[in-house]
Coordinates of C-alpha atoms in Angstrom, one line a residue:
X1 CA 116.6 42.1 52.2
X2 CA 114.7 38.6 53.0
X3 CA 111.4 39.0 55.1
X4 CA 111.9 37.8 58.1
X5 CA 108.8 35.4 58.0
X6 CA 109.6 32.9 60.8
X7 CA 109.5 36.0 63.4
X8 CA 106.6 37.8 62.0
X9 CA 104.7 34.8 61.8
X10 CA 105.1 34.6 65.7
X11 CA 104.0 38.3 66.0
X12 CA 101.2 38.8 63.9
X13 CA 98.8 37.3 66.1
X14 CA 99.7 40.4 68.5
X15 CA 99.5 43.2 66.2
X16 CA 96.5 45.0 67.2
X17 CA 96.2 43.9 71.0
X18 CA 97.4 45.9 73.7
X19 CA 100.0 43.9 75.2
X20 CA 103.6 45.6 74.5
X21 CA 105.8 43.9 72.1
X22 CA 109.1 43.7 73.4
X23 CA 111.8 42.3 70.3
X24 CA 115.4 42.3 71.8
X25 CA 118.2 40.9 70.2
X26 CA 122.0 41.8 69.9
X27 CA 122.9 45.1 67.8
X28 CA 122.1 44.9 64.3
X29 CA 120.9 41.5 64.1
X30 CA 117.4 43.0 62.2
X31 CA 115.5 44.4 64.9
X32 CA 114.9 48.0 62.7
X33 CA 114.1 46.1 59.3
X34 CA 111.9 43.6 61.3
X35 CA 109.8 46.4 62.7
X36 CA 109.8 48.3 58.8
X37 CA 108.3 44.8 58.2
X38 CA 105.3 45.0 60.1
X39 CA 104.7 48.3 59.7
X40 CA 104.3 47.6 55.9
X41 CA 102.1 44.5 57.1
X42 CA 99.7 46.8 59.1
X43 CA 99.6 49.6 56.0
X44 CA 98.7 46.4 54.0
X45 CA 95.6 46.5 56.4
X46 CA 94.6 49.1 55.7
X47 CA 96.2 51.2 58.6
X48 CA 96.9 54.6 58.2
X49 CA 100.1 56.2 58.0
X50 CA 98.7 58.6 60.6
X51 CA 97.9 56.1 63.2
X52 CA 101.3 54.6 62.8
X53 CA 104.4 56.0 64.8
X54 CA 108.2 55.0 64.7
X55 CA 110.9 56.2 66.9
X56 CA 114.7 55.4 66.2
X57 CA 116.4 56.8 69.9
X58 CA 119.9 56.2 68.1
X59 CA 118.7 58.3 65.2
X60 CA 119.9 62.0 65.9
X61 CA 116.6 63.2 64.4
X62 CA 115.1 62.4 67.7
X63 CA 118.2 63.5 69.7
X64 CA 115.9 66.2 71.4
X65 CA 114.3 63.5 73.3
X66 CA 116.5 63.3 76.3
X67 CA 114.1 61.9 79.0
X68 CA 110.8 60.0 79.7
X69 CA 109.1 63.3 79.8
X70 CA 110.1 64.6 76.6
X71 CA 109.4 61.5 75.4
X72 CA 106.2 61.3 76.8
X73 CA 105.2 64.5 75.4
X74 CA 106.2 64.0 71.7
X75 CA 103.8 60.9 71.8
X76 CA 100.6 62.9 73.2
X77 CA 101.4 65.4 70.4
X78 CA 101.3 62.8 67.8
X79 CA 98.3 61.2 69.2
X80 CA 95.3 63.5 67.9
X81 CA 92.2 61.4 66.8
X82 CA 90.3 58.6 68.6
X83 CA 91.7 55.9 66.2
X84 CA 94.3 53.6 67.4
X85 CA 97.5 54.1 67.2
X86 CA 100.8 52.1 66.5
X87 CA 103.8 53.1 68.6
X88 CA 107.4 51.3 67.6
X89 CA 109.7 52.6 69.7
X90 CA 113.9 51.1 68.3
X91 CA 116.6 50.9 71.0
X92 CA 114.3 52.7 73.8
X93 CA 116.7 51.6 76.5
X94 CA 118.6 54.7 76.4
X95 CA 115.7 56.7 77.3
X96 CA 115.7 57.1 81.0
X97 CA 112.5 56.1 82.2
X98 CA 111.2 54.5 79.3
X99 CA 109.2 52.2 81.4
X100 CA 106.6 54.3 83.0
X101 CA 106.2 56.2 79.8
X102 CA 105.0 53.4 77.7
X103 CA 102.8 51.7 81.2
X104 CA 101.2 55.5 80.8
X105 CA 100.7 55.1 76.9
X106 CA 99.3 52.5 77.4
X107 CA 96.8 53.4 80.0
X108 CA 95.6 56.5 78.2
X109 CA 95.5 56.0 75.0
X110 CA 94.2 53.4 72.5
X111 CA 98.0 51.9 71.4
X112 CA 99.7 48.8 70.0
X113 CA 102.9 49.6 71.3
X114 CA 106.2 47.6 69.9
X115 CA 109.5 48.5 71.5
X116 CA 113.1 46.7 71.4
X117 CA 116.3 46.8 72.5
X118 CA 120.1 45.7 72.2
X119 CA 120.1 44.4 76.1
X120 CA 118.9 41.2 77.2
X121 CA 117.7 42.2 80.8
X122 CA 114.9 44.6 78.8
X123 CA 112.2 43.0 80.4
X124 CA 113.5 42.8 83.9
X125 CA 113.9 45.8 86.6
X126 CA 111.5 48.7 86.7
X127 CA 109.8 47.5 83.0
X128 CA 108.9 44.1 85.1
X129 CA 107.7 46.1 87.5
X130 CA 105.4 48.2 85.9
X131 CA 104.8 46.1 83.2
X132 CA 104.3 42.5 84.5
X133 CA 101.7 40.3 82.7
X134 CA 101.4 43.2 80.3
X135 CA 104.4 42.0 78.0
X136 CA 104.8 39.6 75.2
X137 CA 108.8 38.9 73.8
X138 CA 110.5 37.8 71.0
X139 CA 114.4 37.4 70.7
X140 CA 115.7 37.8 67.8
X141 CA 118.8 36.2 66.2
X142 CA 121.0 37.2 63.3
X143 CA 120.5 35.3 60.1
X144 CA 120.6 31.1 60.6
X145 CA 121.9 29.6 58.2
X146 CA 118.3 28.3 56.2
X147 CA 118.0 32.2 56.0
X148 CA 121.6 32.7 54.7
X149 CA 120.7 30.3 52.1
X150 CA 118.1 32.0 51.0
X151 CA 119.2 35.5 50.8
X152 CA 121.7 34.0 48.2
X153 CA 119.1 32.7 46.2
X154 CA 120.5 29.3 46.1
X155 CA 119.0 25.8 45.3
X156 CA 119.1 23.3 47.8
X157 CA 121.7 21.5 45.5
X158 CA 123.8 24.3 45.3
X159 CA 124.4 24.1 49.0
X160 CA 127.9 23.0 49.7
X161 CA 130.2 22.7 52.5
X162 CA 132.0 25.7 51.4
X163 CA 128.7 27.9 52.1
X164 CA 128.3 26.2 55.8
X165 CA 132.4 27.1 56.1
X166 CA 131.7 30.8 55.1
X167 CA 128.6 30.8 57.5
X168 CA 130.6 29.3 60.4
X169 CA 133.9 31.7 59.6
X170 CA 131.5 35.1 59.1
X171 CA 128.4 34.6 60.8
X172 CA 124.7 36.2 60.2
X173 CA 124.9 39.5 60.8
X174 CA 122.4 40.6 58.2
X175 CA 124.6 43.9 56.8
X176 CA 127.5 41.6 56.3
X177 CA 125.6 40.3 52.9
X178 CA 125.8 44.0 51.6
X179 CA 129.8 43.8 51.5
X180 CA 131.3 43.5 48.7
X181 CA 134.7 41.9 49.8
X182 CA 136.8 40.0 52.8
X183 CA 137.8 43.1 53.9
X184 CA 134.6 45.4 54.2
X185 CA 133.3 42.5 56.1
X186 CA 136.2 42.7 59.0
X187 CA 135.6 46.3 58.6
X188 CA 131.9 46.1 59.3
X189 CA 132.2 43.0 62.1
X190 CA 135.2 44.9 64.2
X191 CA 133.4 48.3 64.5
X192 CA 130.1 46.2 65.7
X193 CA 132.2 44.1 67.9
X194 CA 134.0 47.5 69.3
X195 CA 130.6 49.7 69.6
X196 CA 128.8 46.2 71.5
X197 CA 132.1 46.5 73.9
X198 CA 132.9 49.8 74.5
X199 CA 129.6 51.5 74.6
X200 CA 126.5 48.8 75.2
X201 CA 129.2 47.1 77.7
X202 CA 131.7 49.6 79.2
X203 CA 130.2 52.8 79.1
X204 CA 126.9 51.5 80.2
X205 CA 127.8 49.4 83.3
X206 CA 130.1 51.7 84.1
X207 CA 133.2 49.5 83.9
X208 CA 136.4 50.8 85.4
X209 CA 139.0 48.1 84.7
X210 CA 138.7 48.0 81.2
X211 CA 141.9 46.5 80.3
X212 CA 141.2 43.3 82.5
X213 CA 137.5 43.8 80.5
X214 CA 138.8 43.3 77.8
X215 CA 140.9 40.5 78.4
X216 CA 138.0 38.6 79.5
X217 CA 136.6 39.0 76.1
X218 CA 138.8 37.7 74.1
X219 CA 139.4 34.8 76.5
X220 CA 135.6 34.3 76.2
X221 CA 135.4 34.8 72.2
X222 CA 138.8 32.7 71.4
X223 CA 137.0 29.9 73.3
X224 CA 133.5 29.2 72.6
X225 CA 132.5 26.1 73.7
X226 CA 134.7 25.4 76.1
X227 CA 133.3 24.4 80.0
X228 CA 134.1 28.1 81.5
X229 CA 135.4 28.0 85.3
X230 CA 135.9 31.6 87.2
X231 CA 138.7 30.0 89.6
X232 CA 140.4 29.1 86.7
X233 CA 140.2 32.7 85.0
X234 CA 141.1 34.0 88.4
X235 CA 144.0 31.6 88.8
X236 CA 145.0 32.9 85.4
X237 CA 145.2 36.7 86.2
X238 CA 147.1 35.8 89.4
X239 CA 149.9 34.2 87.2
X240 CA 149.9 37.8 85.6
X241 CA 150.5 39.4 88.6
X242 CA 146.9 40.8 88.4
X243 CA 144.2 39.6 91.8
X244 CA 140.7 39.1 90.4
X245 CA 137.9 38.4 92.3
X246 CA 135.4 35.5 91.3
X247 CA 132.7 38.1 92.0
X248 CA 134.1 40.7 89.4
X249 CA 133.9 38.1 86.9
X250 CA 130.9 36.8 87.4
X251 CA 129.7 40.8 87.2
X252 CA 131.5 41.0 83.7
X253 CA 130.1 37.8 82.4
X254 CA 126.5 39.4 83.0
X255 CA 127.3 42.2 81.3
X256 CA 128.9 40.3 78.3
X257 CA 125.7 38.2 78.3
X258 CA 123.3 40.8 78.7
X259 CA 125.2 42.6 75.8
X260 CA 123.8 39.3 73.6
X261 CA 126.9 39.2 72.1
X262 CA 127.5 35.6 73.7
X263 CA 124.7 33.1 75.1
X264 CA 125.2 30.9 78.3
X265 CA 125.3 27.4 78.2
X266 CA 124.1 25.9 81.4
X267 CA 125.1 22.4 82.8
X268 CA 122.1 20.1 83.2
X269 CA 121.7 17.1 85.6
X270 CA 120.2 14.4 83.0
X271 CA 120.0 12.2 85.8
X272 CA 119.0 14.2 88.3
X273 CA 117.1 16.3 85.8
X274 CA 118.1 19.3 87.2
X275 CA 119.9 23.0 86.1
X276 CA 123.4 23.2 88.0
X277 CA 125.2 26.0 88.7
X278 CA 128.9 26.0 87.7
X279 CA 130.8 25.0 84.5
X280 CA 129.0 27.2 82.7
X281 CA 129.6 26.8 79.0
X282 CA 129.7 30.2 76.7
X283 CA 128.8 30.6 73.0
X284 CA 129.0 33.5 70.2
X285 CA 125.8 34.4 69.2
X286 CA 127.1 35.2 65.8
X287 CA 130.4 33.6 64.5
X288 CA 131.9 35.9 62.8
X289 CA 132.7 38.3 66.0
X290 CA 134.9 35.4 66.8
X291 CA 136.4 35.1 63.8
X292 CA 138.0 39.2 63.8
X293 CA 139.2 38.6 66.9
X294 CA 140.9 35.1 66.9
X295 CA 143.6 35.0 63.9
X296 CA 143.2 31.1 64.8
X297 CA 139.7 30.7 65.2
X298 CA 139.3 28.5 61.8
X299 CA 141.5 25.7 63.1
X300 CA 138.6 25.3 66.0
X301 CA 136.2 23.4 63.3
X302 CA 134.4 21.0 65.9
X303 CA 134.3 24.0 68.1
X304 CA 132.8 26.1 65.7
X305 CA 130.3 23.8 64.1
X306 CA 129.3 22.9 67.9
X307 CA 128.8 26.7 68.1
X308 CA 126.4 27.1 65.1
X309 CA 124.3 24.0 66.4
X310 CA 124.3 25.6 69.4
X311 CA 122.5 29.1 67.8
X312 CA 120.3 26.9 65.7
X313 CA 118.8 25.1 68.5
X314 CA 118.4 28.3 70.5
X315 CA 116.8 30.2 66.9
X316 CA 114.2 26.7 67.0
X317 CA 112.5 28.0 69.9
X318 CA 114.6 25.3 72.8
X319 CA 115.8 26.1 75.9
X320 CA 119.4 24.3 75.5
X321 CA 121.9 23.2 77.9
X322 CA 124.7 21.2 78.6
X323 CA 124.4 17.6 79.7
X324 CA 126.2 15.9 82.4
X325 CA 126.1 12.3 83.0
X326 CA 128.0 9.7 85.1
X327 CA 130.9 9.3 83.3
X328 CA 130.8 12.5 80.5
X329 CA 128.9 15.0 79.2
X330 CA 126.5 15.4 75.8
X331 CA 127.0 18.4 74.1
X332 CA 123.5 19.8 74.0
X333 CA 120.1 18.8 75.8
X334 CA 117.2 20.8 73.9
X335 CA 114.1 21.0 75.8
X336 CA 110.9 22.8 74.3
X337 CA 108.0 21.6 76.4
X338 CA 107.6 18.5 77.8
X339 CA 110.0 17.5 75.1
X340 CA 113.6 16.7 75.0
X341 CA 115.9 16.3 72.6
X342 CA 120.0 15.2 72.9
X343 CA 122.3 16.3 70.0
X344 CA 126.6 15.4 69.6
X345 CA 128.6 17.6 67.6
X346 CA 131.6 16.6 66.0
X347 CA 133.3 18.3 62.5
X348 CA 133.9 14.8 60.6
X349 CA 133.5 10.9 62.2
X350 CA 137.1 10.3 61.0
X351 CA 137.4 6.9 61.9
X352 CA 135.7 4.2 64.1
X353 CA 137.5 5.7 67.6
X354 CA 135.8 8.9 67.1
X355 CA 132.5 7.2 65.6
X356 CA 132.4 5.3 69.2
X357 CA 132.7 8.1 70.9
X358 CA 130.4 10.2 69.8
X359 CA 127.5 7.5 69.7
X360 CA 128.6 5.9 73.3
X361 CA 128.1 9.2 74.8
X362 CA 124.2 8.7 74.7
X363 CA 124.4 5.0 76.5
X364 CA 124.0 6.8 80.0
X365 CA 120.6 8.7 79.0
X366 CA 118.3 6.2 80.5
X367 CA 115.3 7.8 78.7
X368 CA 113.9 7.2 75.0
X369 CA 114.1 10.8 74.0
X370 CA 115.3 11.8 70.3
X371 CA 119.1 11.6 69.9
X372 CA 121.7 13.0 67.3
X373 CA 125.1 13.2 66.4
X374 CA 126.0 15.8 63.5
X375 CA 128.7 16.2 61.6
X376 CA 130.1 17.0 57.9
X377 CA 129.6 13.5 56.7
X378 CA 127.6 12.7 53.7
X379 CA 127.6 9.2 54.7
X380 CA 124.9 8.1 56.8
X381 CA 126.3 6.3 60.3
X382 CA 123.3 5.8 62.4
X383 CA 123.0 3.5 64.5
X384 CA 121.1 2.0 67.9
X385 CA 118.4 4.6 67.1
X386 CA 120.7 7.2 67.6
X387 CA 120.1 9.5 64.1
X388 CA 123.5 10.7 62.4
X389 CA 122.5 13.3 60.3
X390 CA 125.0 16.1 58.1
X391 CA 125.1 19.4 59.2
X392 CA 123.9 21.0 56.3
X393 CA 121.1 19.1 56.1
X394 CA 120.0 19.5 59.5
X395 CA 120.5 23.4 59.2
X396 CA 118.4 23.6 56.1
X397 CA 115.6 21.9 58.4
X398 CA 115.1 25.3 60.1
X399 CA 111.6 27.1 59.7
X400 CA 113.5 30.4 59.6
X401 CA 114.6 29.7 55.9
X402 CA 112.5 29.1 52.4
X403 CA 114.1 25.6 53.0
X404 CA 112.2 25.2 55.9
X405 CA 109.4 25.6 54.2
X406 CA 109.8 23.7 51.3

């Protein structure tokens, strides 16, 4: 298994302060190894395995602790010199109470305290609340494709389209390296796709209707990147004989968002330079739980490659949106700072009709901001200081990877 170097460079500096740690990121993307990770780091300083403390809450080992109580009284029992200690505490939400536990860790005792979790609204609720200003995150992504290139050991000039095509058909998921063949790695993507649904999503928020649930899903996963409306959906399941409230949906996209198993897309005003609030767009956060369930998801190449730019942008560190202009839309406005940055995605620039498209679509940005198209062309089209740049190459740009390093 790589190291994970891009993340734990942005954690090191908070290893031995007392701020809590929180790492979430969508079930099995690497939380666990990333934590074994630092651990090591910390034993490399010369940290004793006494003073350090790990806690899996889906391992059965620790089944006995069943509330914040117990939970709080397994730590004081570990805690038994004046040294400081180093909690890491995997998949704590499903200890009730969690947050007032660690808050009271914290308070009595000497602790560097790392926690994560499989749901995106960790740090919001009662940890907020008894937490606030006392909390540093991370989000974590499955493997990007600098990293995928790298766990396969290959040469920059070994990279070829048929590598991005894999990455874009299979995803990131970081156990999905360990199978051996096509069909192992359906195996291992449907039962993470099914255990995400059923019990981070169903059985969690308490979902009755599961059947409509589900169908939401798969509309959701057989269509990334498309502009999502609710009166449409709702429109939909009243052709099926079935009345859906907009409110229900909006519930269940929360809890498929929360789950991290697809990312929201807002619409942004890049003349008004504001967020808006419908036409939401909706993006897998790792491609290949798309791929198991759509039989015809490889056909959707623009869509897909769109979908991987989309992660890459979001694994950089930028808050990305959709744009809206006048007349159209750009595919992705990536802010980080004070900075902007607009990107088009298209699979190939087949011919001059689609070359005009995709570079016309930046004439009603009225500001001098960094602009992209990229695509699968080798060829370089670039033009009007708009930058066309190929899609592997822009991947392999990533600081996430050796490449990106290089």
């Amino acid at each position: 298994m790589i190291k994970r170097e891009y993340y734990l460079s942005k954690i090191r500096d908070f290893y031995h302060l007392d701020l809590i740690k929180v790492i979430t990121g969508i079930r099995r993307c690497g939380k666990s190894v990333l934590l074994a990770q630092i651990m090591e780091e910390l034993r490399e300083q010369g940290i004793s395995e006494e003073q350090i403390l790990y806690l899996n809450f889906e391992d059965y080992d620790y089944s006995f602790i069943r509330s914040g109580k117990d939970l709080h009284e397994y730590v004081k029992g570990k805690i038994v010199t004046g040294k400081k200690y180093y909690l890491f505490f995997d998949e704590i939400q499903t200890v009730p109470e969690f947050e007032r536990v660690v808050n009271s860790i914290r308070i009595k005792f000497d602790t560097s305290i790392f926690i994560t979790g499989s749901n995106g609204k960790l740090l919001s609720g009662e940890l907020a609340t008894y937490l606030s200003g006392r909390t540093v995150s991370f989000r974590m992504y499955p493997f990007s494709f600098s990293e995928v290139c790298e766990i396969r050991a290959l040469d920059r000039e070994a990279v070829t389209d048929e590598v991005l095509l894999d990455y874009m058909n299979w995803g990131g998921m970081p156990q999905r390296f360990q199978m051996e063949n096509e069909e192992q790695t359906k195996t291992f993507l449907r039962d993470l796709f099914d255990t995400i649904v059923l019990r981070d999503i169903v059985q969690r928020s308490g979902i009755k209707d599961i059947d409509l649930f589900n169908q939401l899903v798969e509309y959701l996963v057989c269509n990334p990147s498309q502009t999502f409306s609710a009166q449409a959906v709702t429109d939909y399941f009243l052709s099926e004989n079935r009345k859906v409230s907009k409110e229900t949906i909006y519930n269940y996209l929360e809890y498929i968002t929360s789950s991290m198993i697809m990312e929201r897309a807002s619409r942004y005003d890049i003349r008004g330079k504001r967020i808006l609030t419908k036409m939401d767009k909706f993006y897998l956060t790792d491609m290949g739980l798309g791929r198991i369930r759509n039989s015809i998801f490889k056909l959707e190449m623009g869509a897909m490659l769109e979908n991987v730019i989309y992660n890459e942008l979001l694994v950089r560190g930028y808050d990305v949106y959709v744009g809206k202009t006048r007349k159209g839309e750009i595919d992705f406005v990536a802010v980080q700072g004070q900075q902007k940055e607009y990107y088009q995605v298209a699979y190939y620039l087949y011919d001059q009709k689609v070359i005009d498209r995709e570079f016309q679509a930046f004439r009603e940005i009225p500001d001098n901001y960094p602009k992209y198209v990229i695509s699968f062309d080798k060829m370089d089209f670039s033009r009007d200081g708009i930058i066309h740049k190929n899609a592997i190459r822009f991947l392999l740009e990533s600081k996430c990877g050796s490449f990106g390093r290089l």
